[in-house]
Short mmCIF file of C-alpha atoms and ligand atoms in Angstrom, two decimals:
data_model
loop_
_atom_site.label_atom_id
_atom_site.label_comp_id
_atom_site.label_asym_id
_atom_site.label_seq_id
_atom_site.Cartn_x
_atom_site.Cartn_y
_atom_site.Cartn_z
CA MET C 1 67.42 62.14 -80.53
CA SER C 2 67.71 61.67 -76.75
CA HIS C 3 69.27 64.40 -74.62
CA ILE C 4 71.12 64.94 -71.39
CA LEU C 5 71.03 68.36 -69.75
CA VAL C 6 74.46 69.49 -68.53
CA THR C 7 74.79 72.62 -66.37
CA GLY C 8 78.06 74.56 -66.32
CA GLY C 9 79.23 72.92 -69.53
CA ALA C 10 81.27 75.97 -70.58
CA GLY C 11 83.42 75.77 -67.43
CA PHE C 12 86.60 73.79 -66.93
CA ILE C 13 85.25 70.35 -65.99
CA GLY C 14 81.90 70.77 -67.73
CA ALA C 15 83.54 71.56 -71.08
CA ASN C 16 85.84 68.54 -70.77
CA PHE C 17 82.81 66.41 -69.92
CA VAL C 18 80.78 67.65 -72.91
CA LEU C 19 83.72 67.16 -75.30
CA ASP C 20 84.38 63.64 -74.00
CA TRP C 21 80.68 62.73 -74.06
CA LEU C 22 80.14 63.86 -77.64
CA ARG C 23 83.29 62.09 -78.85
CA GLU C 24 81.40 58.85 -78.29
CA ASP C 25 79.37 57.80 -81.35
CA GLY C 26 75.68 57.58 -80.65
CA ALA C 27 75.82 59.33 -77.27
CA ASP C 28 72.83 61.51 -76.41
CA ALA C 29 72.86 65.12 -77.55
CA VAL C 30 73.84 67.64 -74.87
CA VAL C 31 71.74 70.60 -73.80
CA ASN C 32 74.42 72.78 -72.26
CA VAL C 33 72.95 75.24 -69.74
CA ASP C 34 75.47 77.85 -68.67
CA LYS C 35 75.17 81.44 -67.49
CA LEU C 36 78.59 82.29 -68.94
CA THR C 37 80.04 83.93 -65.85
CA TYR C 38 83.72 84.91 -66.02
CA ALA C 39 84.47 81.15 -65.73
CA GLY C 40 82.37 80.13 -68.75
CA ASN C 41 84.30 80.02 -72.01
CA LEU C 42 82.76 78.95 -75.31
CA GLU C 43 86.23 78.86 -76.87
CA SER C 44 86.71 75.59 -74.97
CA LEU C 45 83.84 74.18 -77.05
CA ALA C 46 84.98 75.62 -80.38
CA SER C 47 85.33 72.14 -81.89
CA LEU C 48 81.56 71.66 -81.44
CA LYS C 49 80.69 74.79 -83.40
CA CYS C 50 77.41 74.16 -85.18
CA SER C 51 77.29 70.50 -84.07
CA ASN C 52 73.68 69.35 -84.03
CA ARG C 53 74.41 67.28 -80.92
CA HIS C 54 75.39 70.33 -78.85
CA ILE C 55 72.66 72.80 -77.96
CA PHE C 56 73.94 75.74 -75.95
CA SER C 57 71.62 77.86 -73.83
CA GLN C 58 72.93 80.87 -71.96
CA THR C 59 70.76 80.39 -68.90
CA ASP C 60 71.13 81.00 -65.16
CA ILE C 61 70.25 77.93 -63.09
CA CYS C 62 68.40 80.30 -60.75
CA ASP C 63 65.91 81.06 -63.57
CA ARG C 64 63.10 78.57 -62.93
CA ALA C 65 60.96 79.57 -65.91
CA ALA C 66 63.87 79.14 -68.33
CA LEU C 67 64.73 75.75 -66.82
CA ASP C 68 61.11 74.60 -67.14
CA ARG C 69 61.15 75.56 -70.82
CA LEU C 70 64.37 73.61 -71.42
CA PHE C 71 63.03 70.50 -69.67
CA ALA C 72 59.78 70.70 -71.65
CA GLU C 73 61.51 71.23 -74.99
CA TYR C 74 64.31 68.65 -74.75
CA ARG C 75 62.88 66.07 -72.31
CA PRO C 76 66.36 65.05 -71.05
CA ARG C 77 66.90 61.54 -69.71
CA ALA C 78 69.41 62.92 -67.18
CA VAL C 79 70.80 66.08 -65.61
CA VAL C 80 74.53 66.38 -64.92
CA HIS C 81 74.99 69.39 -62.66
CA PHE C 82 78.42 71.06 -62.77
CA ALA C 83 77.36 74.74 -62.65
CA ALA C 84 78.78 76.51 -59.61
CA GLU C 85 80.93 79.31 -58.41
CA SER C 86 84.06 77.25 -57.82
CA HIS C 87 87.01 79.36 -56.66
CA VAL C 88 87.72 79.37 -52.91
CA ASP C 89 89.58 82.71 -52.94
CA ARG C 90 86.64 84.43 -54.66
CA SER C 91 84.27 82.95 -52.06
CA ILE C 92 86.34 84.59 -49.33
CA GLU C 93 86.24 87.96 -51.15
CA GLY C 94 82.52 87.76 -51.94
CA PRO C 95 80.46 84.84 -50.63
CA GLY C 96 77.06 86.10 -51.83
CA GLY C 97 77.33 84.80 -55.40
CA PHE C 98 78.30 81.38 -54.06
CA ILE C 99 75.16 81.14 -51.96
CA GLN C 100 73.07 82.29 -54.90
CA THR C 101 74.38 79.87 -57.53
CA ASN C 102 75.52 76.92 -55.45
CA VAL C 103 72.62 76.84 -53.00
CA VAL C 104 69.69 78.73 -54.56
CA GLY C 105 70.67 77.62 -58.06
CA THR C 106 70.91 73.95 -57.08
CA PHE C 107 67.58 74.24 -55.26
CA THR C 108 65.95 75.83 -58.34
CA LEU C 109 67.37 73.13 -60.61
CA LEU C 110 66.16 70.40 -58.24
CA GLU C 111 62.68 71.90 -58.22
CA ALA C 112 62.58 72.11 -62.02
CA ALA C 113 63.89 68.53 -62.30
CA ARG C 114 61.35 67.29 -59.76
CA ALA C 115 58.45 68.93 -61.58
CA TYR C 116 59.60 67.44 -64.89
CA TRP C 117 60.31 63.97 -63.46
CA SER C 118 56.93 63.90 -61.65
CA GLY C 119 55.23 64.15 -65.04
CA LEU C 120 57.16 61.23 -66.55
CA HIS C 121 55.76 57.72 -66.85
CA GLY C 122 57.05 54.20 -67.44
CA SER C 123 60.59 53.73 -68.64
CA GLU C 124 61.18 57.49 -69.10
CA ARG C 125 60.59 57.92 -65.37
CA ASP C 126 62.58 54.80 -64.44
CA VAL C 127 65.76 55.81 -66.28
CA PHE C 128 65.81 59.50 -65.29
CA ARG C 129 68.81 60.53 -63.16
CA PHE C 130 69.98 63.78 -61.51
CA LEU C 131 73.76 63.68 -61.01
CA HIS C 132 75.19 66.38 -58.76
CA VAL C 133 78.92 67.08 -59.01
CA SER C 134 80.42 68.11 -55.68
CA THR C 135 83.77 68.39 -53.98
CA ASP C 136 85.96 66.74 -51.35
CA GLU C 137 86.11 70.16 -49.63
CA VAL C 138 82.73 69.48 -47.96
CA PHE C 139 84.60 67.13 -45.59
CA GLY C 140 86.91 69.86 -44.28
CA SER C 141 90.59 69.49 -43.40
CA LEU C 142 92.47 66.34 -42.36
CA GLN C 143 95.16 66.04 -39.68
CA PRO C 144 98.40 64.45 -40.94
CA SER C 145 97.54 60.98 -39.61
CA ASP C 146 93.80 60.99 -40.41
CA PRO C 147 92.52 58.42 -42.92
CA ALA C 148 91.35 59.70 -46.31
CA PHE C 149 87.76 60.96 -46.72
CA THR C 150 85.20 58.23 -47.34
CA GLU C 151 81.57 58.66 -48.34
CA THR C 152 80.60 58.51 -44.65
CA THR C 153 83.07 61.12 -43.36
CA ALA C 154 81.14 63.87 -41.56
CA PHE C 155 80.79 67.19 -43.38
CA ALA C 156 82.91 70.01 -41.91
CA PRO C 157 83.21 72.70 -44.62
CA ASN C 158 85.53 75.61 -43.78
CA SER C 159 85.15 78.16 -46.59
CA PRO C 160 82.05 79.91 -47.93
CA TYR C 161 82.61 77.90 -51.14
CA SER C 162 82.72 74.51 -49.43
CA ALA C 163 79.83 75.44 -47.12
CA SER C 164 77.71 76.35 -50.15
CA LYS C 165 78.59 73.05 -51.86
CA ALA C 166 77.79 71.13 -48.65
CA ALA C 167 74.40 72.86 -48.52
CA ALA C 168 73.76 71.81 -52.12
CA ASP C 169 74.77 68.21 -51.32
CA HIS C 170 72.28 68.18 -48.43
CA LEU C 171 69.50 69.48 -50.67
CA VAL C 172 70.22 66.80 -53.28
CA ARG C 173 70.12 64.12 -50.57
CA ALA C 174 66.86 65.53 -49.21
CA TYR C 175 65.19 65.42 -52.64
CA TYR C 176 65.91 61.70 -52.80
CA HIS C 177 64.69 60.93 -49.30
CA THR C 178 61.64 63.22 -49.40
CA TYR C 179 60.47 63.05 -53.00
CA GLY C 180 62.25 59.98 -54.36
CA LEU C 181 64.02 62.04 -57.06
CA PRO C 182 66.63 59.61 -58.48
CA VAL C 183 69.79 61.46 -57.52
CA LEU C 184 73.48 60.57 -57.54
CA THR C 185 76.30 62.66 -56.03
CA THR C 186 80.03 62.63 -56.70
CA ASN C 187 82.61 64.29 -54.41
CA CYS C 188 85.90 64.71 -56.21
CA SER C 189 89.34 66.10 -55.50
CA ASN C 190 91.33 68.84 -57.29
CA ASN C 191 91.01 68.45 -61.05
CA TYR C 192 93.65 69.56 -63.52
CA GLY C 193 93.99 69.39 -67.30
CA PRO C 194 93.01 71.30 -70.47
CA TYR C 195 90.79 74.43 -70.34
CA HIS C 196 91.55 75.11 -66.65
CA PHE C 197 90.84 78.75 -65.80
CA PRO C 198 94.17 80.40 -64.92
CA GLU C 199 93.18 81.53 -61.44
CA LYS C 200 93.62 78.01 -59.99
CA LEU C 201 97.07 76.86 -58.82
CA ILE C 202 98.27 74.75 -61.77
CA PRO C 203 97.27 76.95 -64.75
CA LEU C 204 98.14 80.09 -62.77
CA VAL C 205 101.68 78.84 -62.14
CA LEU C 206 102.13 77.85 -65.79
CA MET C 207 100.89 81.22 -67.01
CA LYS C 208 103.00 83.24 -64.57
CA ALA C 209 106.10 81.12 -65.10
CA LEU C 210 106.04 81.74 -68.85
CA ALA C 211 105.41 85.45 -68.26
CA GLY C 212 108.49 85.64 -66.00
CA GLU C 213 106.35 86.62 -63.00
CA PRO C 214 106.57 85.46 -59.36
CA LEU C 215 104.88 82.09 -58.68
CA PRO C 216 102.75 82.73 -55.56
CA VAL C 217 102.78 79.92 -52.99
CA TYR C 218 100.42 80.52 -50.06
CA GLY C 219 101.80 80.18 -46.52
CA ASP C 220 104.51 77.53 -46.18
CA GLY C 221 103.40 75.65 -49.31
CA LEU C 222 102.89 72.45 -47.34
CA ASN C 223 99.11 72.20 -47.73
CA VAL C 224 98.23 68.88 -49.33
CA ARG C 225 95.74 68.31 -52.14
CA ASP C 226 94.78 65.16 -54.07
CA TRP C 227 95.14 65.72 -57.83
CA LEU C 228 92.80 64.12 -60.37
CA TYR C 229 93.21 64.39 -64.15
CA VAL C 230 90.01 65.89 -65.54
CA GLY C 231 89.55 63.12 -68.14
CA ASP C 232 89.58 60.54 -65.34
CA HIS C 233 87.00 62.59 -63.46
CA CYS C 234 84.76 62.76 -66.54
CA ALA C 235 85.02 58.96 -66.93
CA ALA C 236 83.98 58.59 -63.28
CA VAL C 237 80.93 60.83 -63.81
CA ARG C 238 79.92 58.76 -66.85
CA ALA C 239 80.30 55.54 -64.84
CA VAL C 240 78.22 56.87 -61.94
CA LEU C 241 75.55 58.13 -64.33
CA ALA C 242 75.38 54.78 -66.11
CA LYS C 243 75.66 52.39 -63.18
CA GLY C 244 75.59 54.27 -59.87
CA ARG C 245 73.07 53.27 -57.24
CA VAL C 246 70.35 55.88 -56.86
CA GLY C 247 70.64 57.94 -53.67
CA GLU C 248 74.32 57.06 -53.20
CA THR C 249 77.38 59.32 -53.12
CA TYR C 250 80.71 58.35 -54.70
CA ASN C 251 84.12 59.81 -53.89
CA VAL C 252 86.45 60.39 -56.85
CA GLY C 253 90.16 60.89 -56.18
CA GLY C 254 93.38 60.61 -58.14
CA ASN C 255 95.33 58.90 -55.34
CA ASN C 256 97.96 61.60 -55.91
CA THR C 257 98.40 63.59 -52.72
CA LYS C 258 101.07 66.28 -53.03
CA THR C 259 102.06 69.43 -51.18
CA ASN C 260 101.53 72.62 -53.16
CA LEU C 261 105.26 73.17 -53.14
CA ASP C 262 105.80 69.73 -54.72
CA VAL C 263 103.27 70.58 -57.42
CA VAL C 264 104.93 73.92 -58.20
CA HIS C 265 108.40 72.35 -58.29
CA THR C 266 107.18 69.59 -60.62
CA LEU C 267 105.61 72.16 -62.95
CA CYS C 268 108.85 74.17 -62.99
CA GLY C 269 110.82 71.01 -63.79
CA LEU C 270 108.51 70.18 -66.71
CA LEU C 271 108.78 73.74 -68.06
CA ASP C 272 112.58 73.66 -67.67
CA GLU C 273 112.54 70.56 -69.88
CA LEU C 274 109.86 71.55 -72.43
CA ARG C 275 110.37 75.33 -72.68
CA PRO C 276 113.80 76.07 -71.10
CA LYS C 277 114.62 79.62 -70.08
CA VAL C 278 117.67 81.29 -71.59
CA THR C 279 119.34 81.07 -68.19
CA GLY C 280 118.34 79.51 -64.87
CA SER C 281 115.24 77.63 -63.78
CA TYR C 282 111.59 78.59 -63.40
CA ARG C 283 112.05 77.50 -59.78
CA GLN C 284 113.79 80.82 -59.13
CA GLN C 285 110.40 82.54 -59.61
CA ILE C 286 108.79 80.70 -56.63
CA THR C 287 107.66 83.28 -54.04
CA PHE C 288 105.98 82.65 -50.70
CA VAL C 289 102.99 84.95 -50.12
CA ALA C 290 100.40 85.51 -47.38
CA ASP C 291 98.28 82.45 -46.61
CA ARG C 292 94.61 82.02 -47.63
CA PRO C 293 92.35 82.71 -44.60
CA GLY C 294 91.05 79.43 -43.15
CA HIS C 295 93.26 77.50 -45.58
CA ASP C 296 92.46 73.75 -45.34
CA ARG C 297 95.68 71.89 -44.57
CA ARG C 298 95.15 68.47 -46.09
CA TYR C 299 92.72 66.59 -48.32
CA ALA C 300 92.90 62.91 -49.29
CA VAL C 301 90.18 60.89 -50.98
CA ASP C 302 89.33 57.22 -50.67
CA SER C 303 87.71 56.15 -53.97
CA ARG C 304 87.44 52.44 -53.24
CA LYS C 305 83.63 52.45 -53.40
CA LEU C 306 83.70 53.75 -56.97
CA GLN C 307 86.45 51.32 -57.93
CA VAL C 308 84.84 48.24 -56.39
CA GLU C 309 81.20 48.94 -57.29
CA LEU C 310 81.61 50.48 -60.72
CA GLY C 311 85.04 49.33 -61.86
CA TRP C 312 86.41 52.84 -62.34
CA THR C 313 90.15 53.50 -62.13
CA CYS C 314 92.38 56.43 -63.04
CA LYS C 315 94.15 56.14 -66.39
CA GLU C 316 96.61 58.95 -65.70
CA THR C 317 99.32 59.07 -63.06
CA PHE C 318 100.26 62.49 -61.73
CA GLU C 319 103.38 62.40 -63.92
CA THR C 320 101.56 61.55 -67.17
CA GLY C 321 98.61 63.84 -66.46
CA LEU C 322 100.75 66.82 -65.52
CA ARG C 323 103.00 66.38 -68.55
CA LYS C 324 99.93 66.31 -70.83
CA THR C 325 98.61 69.41 -69.08
CA VAL C 326 101.84 71.36 -69.49
CA GLN C 327 102.02 70.34 -73.16
CA TRP C 328 98.40 71.42 -73.69
CA HIS C 329 99.15 74.76 -72.03
CA LEU C 330 102.19 75.35 -74.26
CA GLU C 331 100.26 74.40 -77.41
CA ASN C 332 97.18 76.48 -76.54
CA GLN C 333 98.67 79.82 -75.62
CA SER C 334 95.94 81.65 -77.56
CA TRP C 335 93.24 80.08 -75.34
CA VAL C 336 95.15 81.30 -72.27
CA SER C 337 95.89 84.76 -73.64
CA ASN C 338 92.26 85.25 -74.75
CA VAL C 339 91.22 84.55 -71.17
CA MET C 340 93.77 86.97 -69.79
CA SER C 341 92.85 89.74 -72.24
CA GLY C 342 89.11 89.16 -71.80
CA LEU C 343 88.73 88.41 -75.52
CA TYR C 344 87.10 85.06 -74.72
CA ARG C 345 84.02 86.89 -73.45
CA LYS C 346 83.49 88.46 -76.87
CA GLY C 347 83.79 85.17 -78.74
CA ARG C 348 80.24 83.95 -78.16
CA ASP C 349 79.33 82.42 -81.46
CA GLU C 350 75.82 82.46 -82.85
CA CYS C 351 75.98 78.73 -83.62
CA HIS C 352 75.93 78.09 -79.87
CA ALA C 353 72.91 80.23 -79.09
CA GLY C 354 70.02 78.13 -77.80
P1 NAD U 401 84.29 76.48 -63.27
O1 NAD U 401 84.27 77.63 -62.33
O2 NAD U 401 85.44 76.32 -64.21
O3 NAD U 401 82.97 76.49 -64.18
C1 NAD U 401 81.71 76.74 -63.66
C2 NAD U 401 80.74 76.92 -64.82
O4 NAD U 401 79.44 77.16 -64.25
C3 NAD U 401 81.06 78.13 -65.69
O5 NAD U 401 80.94 77.79 -67.05
C4 NAD U 401 80.02 79.16 -65.29
O6 NAD U 401 79.68 80.05 -66.35
C5 NAD U 401 78.84 78.27 -64.90
N1 NAD U 401 77.94 78.93 -63.96
C6 NAD U 401 78.27 79.60 -62.84
N2 NAD U 401 77.15 80.09 -62.25
C7 NAD U 401 76.10 79.69 -63.01
C8 NAD U 401 74.70 79.85 -62.92
N3 NAD U 401 74.14 80.56 -61.94
N4 NAD U 401 73.91 79.30 -63.87
C9 NAD U 401 74.47 78.59 -64.91
N5 NAD U 401 75.79 78.41 -65.04
C10 NAD U 401 76.60 78.95 -64.11
O7 NAD U 401 84.11 75.19 -62.36
P2 NAD U 401 84.78 73.76 -62.52
O8 NAD U 401 86.12 73.80 -61.95
O9 NAD U 401 84.56 73.28 -63.89
O10 NAD U 401 83.85 72.92 -61.50
C11 NAD U 401 82.66 72.29 -61.97
C12 NAD U 401 81.97 71.65 -60.77
O11 NAD U 401 82.84 70.71 -60.17
C13 NAD U 401 81.58 72.64 -59.68
O12 NAD U 401 80.34 72.25 -59.16
C14 NAD U 401 82.67 72.47 -58.63
O13 NAD U 401 82.20 72.77 -57.35
C15 NAD U 401 82.98 71.01 -58.78
N6 NAD U 401 84.36 70.63 -58.44
C16 NAD U 401 85.42 71.21 -59.06
C17 NAD U 401 86.71 70.80 -58.75
C18 NAD U 401 87.93 71.39 -59.41
O14 NAD U 401 89.05 71.00 -59.07
N7 NAD U 401 87.79 72.29 -60.37
C19 NAD U 401 86.90 69.78 -57.80
C20 NAD U 401 85.79 69.26 -57.15
C21 NAD U 401 84.52 69.65 -57.50
O1 DAU U 402 89.37 69.98 -53.63
C1 DAU U 402 88.51 70.28 -54.67
C2 DAU U 402 88.52 71.78 -54.94
O2 DAU U 402 89.73 72.07 -55.61
C3 DAU U 402 87.33 72.24 -55.76
O3 DAU U 402 86.14 72.01 -55.06
C4 DAU U 402 87.45 73.72 -56.12
O4 DAU U 402 86.40 74.12 -56.98
C5 DAU U 402 88.78 73.94 -56.82
O5 DAU U 402 88.97 75.30 -57.09
C6 DAU U 402 89.92 73.41 -55.97
O6 DAU U 402 90.05 74.20 -54.77
P1 DAU U 402 91.49 74.60 -54.18
O7 DAU U 402 91.33 75.78 -53.31
O8 DAU U 402 92.16 73.40 -53.61
O9 DAU U 402 92.24 74.96 -55.57
P2 DAU U 402 93.27 76.13 -55.93
O10 DAU U 402 93.82 75.78 -57.26
O11 DAU U 402 92.66 77.48 -55.75
O12 DAU U 402 94.40 75.95 -54.84
C7 DAU U 402 95.12 74.73 -54.72
C8 DAU U 402 96.08 74.88 -53.57
O13 DAU U 402 97.10 75.82 -53.95
C9 DAU U 402 95.44 75.44 -52.31
O14 DAU U 402 96.04 74.84 -51.19
C10 DAU U 402 95.79 76.92 -52.36
C11 DAU U 402 97.11 76.94 -53.06
N1 DAU U 402 97.38 78.13 -53.90
C12 DAU U 402 96.43 78.53 -54.79
C13 DAU U 402 96.64 79.62 -55.60
C14 DAU U 402 95.57 80.09 -56.56
C15 DAU U 402 98.61 78.77 -53.82
O15 DAU U 402 99.48 78.39 -53.03
N2 DAU U 402 98.82 79.86 -54.63
C16 DAU U 402 97.88 80.32 -55.51
O16 DAU U 402 98.12 81.34 -56.20
#
């Protein structure tokens, strides 16, 4: 059986990617390498319990010896690297862990991949790929009239999180130019969808709305983000892995730029329809709170390269994707409440142990 090695596959996007990948008949088995930080949740992968195509290893990407063992044992044909500390607010509170995982961890993974790839021959060596998943935040903040980020926009990261991701992107690039490691990089916008940890705007608002709590909107609520349904992002990663040109970067966006206030109002409207309150609207819970320090004002992503070169397009509009997300949230309250109570951290099943 052939394998791909996925890092961070118990996180929000990684879990969606693993689930989508394994839904396909005949797809390679997945070696899922995840440290299980607070953001890693094996309950998201419950449907794969005891699957022989999902091998879970609780491993830190900073642990070179463990990575070497995994490469030697499973001989993956590709690495898809999602593992990261990903929450901007946490990076402002404590940047150290972001430097460790996002920079040192990516470096350690690159070194392990390089050592493994250097020992490959023939077609095994030719097909090997290292796909690094990054963010649009490396490009910084746009003025209202600026064009959307393209792959050649200069990096200008503004938070410890985005600076650590930019550093990782530079390392990945350097491993291609210096050593010839066959790398690919994707820079995507704000994902949303199932299994989203409820510290990020969309799942946080849904959780707090249903709990009757204030819905915190930072600053004036007019910061703009581009929203991408996670399933569309996973399809883009698969397309880049299959057909992307080695050494290239690809932007992935949903072409759905919205102010945060628009997003919160839309969520409240969907909840008013799908789970009406006894009286009034969820909108009455919206509360403006202190702004995030260094808060980027506007992101927008130009994905034309990915569309033209690889034929990728989004399947979901913001309306269809958000409705699906709200429905998922309402139907999976136990997943959300296990995260909130901390129970999810106890649910590490033996079938997943690598
Ligand atoms: P997440 O925080 O939900 O999940 C991260 C996963 O990585 C968790 O399972 C965690 O346990 C694991 N992890 C953290 N440190 C690790 C380490 N040292 N070793 C091994 N595993 C470790 O993140 P996400 O939202 O799924 O994001 C995945 C990737 O996509 C990240 O690289 C992020 O920068 C990037 N990204 C995310 C978004 C978004 O909107 N969520 C947008 C653009 C890019
Ligand atoms: O752009 C891609 C990035 O999107 C990813 O690289 C990050 O990993 C991911 O977390 C996300 O970063 P953001 O900071 O944009 O996401 P977040 O959900 O934290 O915030 C979205 C917007 O909503 C942002 O402008 C801050 C605002 N916000 C957020 C929270 C948590 C609020 O107004 N209130 C909140 O409570």
